C-alpha positions as CSV (number, residue, x, y, z in Angstrom):
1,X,-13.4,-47.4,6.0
2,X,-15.3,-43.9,5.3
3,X,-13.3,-40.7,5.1
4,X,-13.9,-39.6,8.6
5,X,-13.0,-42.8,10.0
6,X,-9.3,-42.9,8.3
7,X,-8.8,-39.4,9.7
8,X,-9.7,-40.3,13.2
9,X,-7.2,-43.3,12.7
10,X,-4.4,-41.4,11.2
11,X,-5.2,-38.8,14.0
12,X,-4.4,-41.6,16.3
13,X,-1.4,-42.5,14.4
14,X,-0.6,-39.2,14.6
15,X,-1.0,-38.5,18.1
16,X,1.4,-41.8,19.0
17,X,4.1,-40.6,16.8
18,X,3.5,-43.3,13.9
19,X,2.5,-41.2,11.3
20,X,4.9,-39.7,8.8
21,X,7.0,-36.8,9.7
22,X,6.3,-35.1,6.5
23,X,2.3,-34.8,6.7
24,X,0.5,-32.1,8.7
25,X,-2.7,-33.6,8.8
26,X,-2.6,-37.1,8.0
27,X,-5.6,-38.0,5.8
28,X,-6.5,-34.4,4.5
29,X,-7.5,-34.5,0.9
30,X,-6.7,-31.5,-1.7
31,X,-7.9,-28.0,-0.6
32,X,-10.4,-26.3,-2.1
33,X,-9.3,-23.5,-4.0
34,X,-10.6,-20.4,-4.9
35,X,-9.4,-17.6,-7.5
36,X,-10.0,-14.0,-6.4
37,X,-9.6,-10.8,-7.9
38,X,-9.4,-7.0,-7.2
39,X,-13.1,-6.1,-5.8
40,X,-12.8,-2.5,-5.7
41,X,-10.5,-0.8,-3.1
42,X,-9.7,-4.8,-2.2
43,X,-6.5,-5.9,-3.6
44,X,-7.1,-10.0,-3.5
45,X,-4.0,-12.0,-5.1
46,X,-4.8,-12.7,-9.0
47,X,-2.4,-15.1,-9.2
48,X,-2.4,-17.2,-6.2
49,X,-5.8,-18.9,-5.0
50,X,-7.0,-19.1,-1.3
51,X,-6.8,-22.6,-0.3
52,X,-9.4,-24.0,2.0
53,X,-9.0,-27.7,3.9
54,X,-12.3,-29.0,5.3
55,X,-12.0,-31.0,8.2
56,X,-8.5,-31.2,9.1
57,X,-8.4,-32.0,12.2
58,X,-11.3,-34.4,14.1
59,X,-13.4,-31.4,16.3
60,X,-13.4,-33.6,18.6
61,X,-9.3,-33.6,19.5
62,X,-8.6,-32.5,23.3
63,X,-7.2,-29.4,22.1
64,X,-7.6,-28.5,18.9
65,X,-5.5,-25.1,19.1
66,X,-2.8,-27.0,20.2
67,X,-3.2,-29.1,17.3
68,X,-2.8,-26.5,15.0
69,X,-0.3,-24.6,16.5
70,X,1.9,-28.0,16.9
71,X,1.4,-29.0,13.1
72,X,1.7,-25.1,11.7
73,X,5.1,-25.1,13.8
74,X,6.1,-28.6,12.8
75,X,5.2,-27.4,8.6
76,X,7.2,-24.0,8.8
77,X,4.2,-21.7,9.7
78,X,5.3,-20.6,13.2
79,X,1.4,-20.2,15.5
80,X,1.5,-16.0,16.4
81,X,-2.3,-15.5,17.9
82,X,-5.3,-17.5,19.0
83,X,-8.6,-15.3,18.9
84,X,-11.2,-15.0,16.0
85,X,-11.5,-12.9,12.3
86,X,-12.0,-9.1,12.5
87,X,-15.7,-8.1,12.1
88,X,-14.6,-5.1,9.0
89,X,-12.8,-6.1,5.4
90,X,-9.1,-6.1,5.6
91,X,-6.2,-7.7,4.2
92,X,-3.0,-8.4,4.8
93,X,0.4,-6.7,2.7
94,X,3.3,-8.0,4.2
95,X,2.4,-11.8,4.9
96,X,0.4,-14.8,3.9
97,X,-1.8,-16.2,6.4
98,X,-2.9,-19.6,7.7
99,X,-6.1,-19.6,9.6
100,X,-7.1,-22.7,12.1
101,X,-10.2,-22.9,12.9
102,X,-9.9,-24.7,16.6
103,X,-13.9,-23.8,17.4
104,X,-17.3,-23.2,16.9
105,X,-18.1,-21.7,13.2
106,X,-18.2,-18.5,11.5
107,X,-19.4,-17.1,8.0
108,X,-16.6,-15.3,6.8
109,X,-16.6,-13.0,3.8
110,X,-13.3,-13.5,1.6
111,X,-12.8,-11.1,-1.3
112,X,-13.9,-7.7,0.1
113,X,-17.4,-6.2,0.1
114,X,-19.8,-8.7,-1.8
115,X,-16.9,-11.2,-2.1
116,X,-17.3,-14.6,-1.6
117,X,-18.7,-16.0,1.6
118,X,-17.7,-19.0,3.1
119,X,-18.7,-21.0,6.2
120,X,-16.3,-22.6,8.3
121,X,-16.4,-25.3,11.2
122,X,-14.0,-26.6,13.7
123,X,-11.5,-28.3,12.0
124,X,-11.2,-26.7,8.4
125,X,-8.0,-24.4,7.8
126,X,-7.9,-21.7,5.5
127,X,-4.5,-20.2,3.8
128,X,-4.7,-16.9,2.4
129,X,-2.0,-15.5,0.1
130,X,-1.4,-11.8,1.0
131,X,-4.2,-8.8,-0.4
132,X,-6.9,-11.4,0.3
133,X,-9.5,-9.1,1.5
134,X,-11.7,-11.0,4.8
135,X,-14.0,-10.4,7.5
136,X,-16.5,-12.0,10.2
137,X,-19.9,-12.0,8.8
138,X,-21.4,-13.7,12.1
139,X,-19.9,-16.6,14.3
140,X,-21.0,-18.8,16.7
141,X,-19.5,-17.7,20.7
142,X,-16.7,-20.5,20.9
143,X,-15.3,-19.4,17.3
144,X,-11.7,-19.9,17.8
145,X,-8.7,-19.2,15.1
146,X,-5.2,-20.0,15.5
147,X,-3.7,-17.7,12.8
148,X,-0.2,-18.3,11.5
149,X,2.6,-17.2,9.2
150,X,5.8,-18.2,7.4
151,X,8.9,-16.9,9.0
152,X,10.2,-13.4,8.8
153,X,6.5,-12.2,7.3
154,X,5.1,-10.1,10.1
155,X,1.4,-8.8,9.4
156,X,0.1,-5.7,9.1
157,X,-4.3,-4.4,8.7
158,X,-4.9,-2.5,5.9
159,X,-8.4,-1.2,5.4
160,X,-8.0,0.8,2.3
161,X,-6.7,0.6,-1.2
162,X,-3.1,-0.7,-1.6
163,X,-0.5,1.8,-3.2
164,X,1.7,1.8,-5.9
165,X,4.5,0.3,-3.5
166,X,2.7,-1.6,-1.8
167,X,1.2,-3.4,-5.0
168,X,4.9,-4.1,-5.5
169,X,6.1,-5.5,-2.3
170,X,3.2,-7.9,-2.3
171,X,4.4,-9.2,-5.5
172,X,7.5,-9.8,-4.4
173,X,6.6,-11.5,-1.3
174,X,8.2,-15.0,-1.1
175,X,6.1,-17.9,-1.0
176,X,6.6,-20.2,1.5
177,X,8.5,-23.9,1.1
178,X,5.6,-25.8,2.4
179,X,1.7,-26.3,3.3
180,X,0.6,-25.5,6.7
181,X,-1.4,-28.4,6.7
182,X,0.6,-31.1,4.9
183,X,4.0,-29.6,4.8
184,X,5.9,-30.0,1.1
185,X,4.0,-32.4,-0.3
186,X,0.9,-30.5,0.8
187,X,-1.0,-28.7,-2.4
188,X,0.3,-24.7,-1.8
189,X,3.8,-26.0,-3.7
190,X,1.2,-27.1,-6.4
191,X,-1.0,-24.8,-6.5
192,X,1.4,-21.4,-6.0
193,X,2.8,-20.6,-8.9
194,X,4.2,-17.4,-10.4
């Protein structure tokens, strides 16, 4: 059985209430994971990588919003918009964010101005631990995000170097108990460490 193929059958588990209560996405592998640092007036998070899931959920699921914003829920990341990524650098100082990319794709620039770019499809999810700087390069017309957060972190746009205090509150900013994607046997326990 080819990797596709089990995540189309665990979907299907999934989807008939037969898969385990624990996972997100049954059959997603370990994210991705990328280190940022400062890039000039862009804070990023030195000591907690962005985590990128490709293929999370089939494309090809009767509503893949719903999807996300069912297993975000389900995994402690309560669903707050659907819509798309700003076109201009930004981050975020008072909340990590999961991204859900329901569909179309994008190229998205992570880091700040000559960061790291990244394409992203329907299906793949992207978790980004507060100061990571990111923007919309270009995306297809039926791009479509579902963008989640753990509870009590509301987020703010900032769009220009972080402050003394606000360096601080951002590392003090709890992590969250458990993966968006594959709740607390997902990799963010793993991989977020102070």
């Amino acid at each position: 059985m080819t990797s596709m193929d089990r995540r189309r059958f665990n979907a299907l588990l999934a989807g008939l209430g037969l898969a385990s209560a624990s996972s997100g996405f049954a059959g997603t592998s370990s994210p991705e994971s990328l280190q940022l640092s400062r890039n000039g007036w862009m804070p990023n998070n030195e000591h907690l990588p962005v985590l990128i899931y490709r293929g999370a959920i089939s494309a090809a699921e009767a509503d893949p919003a719903a999807a996300f914003e069912a297993v975000f829920l389900r995994n402690g990341w309560p669903p707050q918009w659907q819509n798309g990524v700003y076109d201009f650098h930004h981050y975020h100082s008072t909340a990590h964010e999961v991204l859900g990319f329901a569909g179309g794709h994008a190229r998205l620039m992570l880091g700040g101005e000559n960061g790291h770019e990244v394409i992203v499809r329907a299906g793949d999810v992207a978790v980004l631990p507060c100061g990571t700087g990111h923007c919309k390069l270009e995306a297809s017309t039926d791009f479509l995000v579902v963008g989640a957060y753990p509870p009590d972190q509301n987020w703010d746009i900032c769009r220009s170097a972080p402050s003394g205090e606000t360096l601080r509150r951002m590392a003090s900013l709890p992590f969250p108990s458990t993966d968006p994607v594959d709740g607390a046997g997902g990799g963010l326990p793993m991989l977020w460490k102070k």
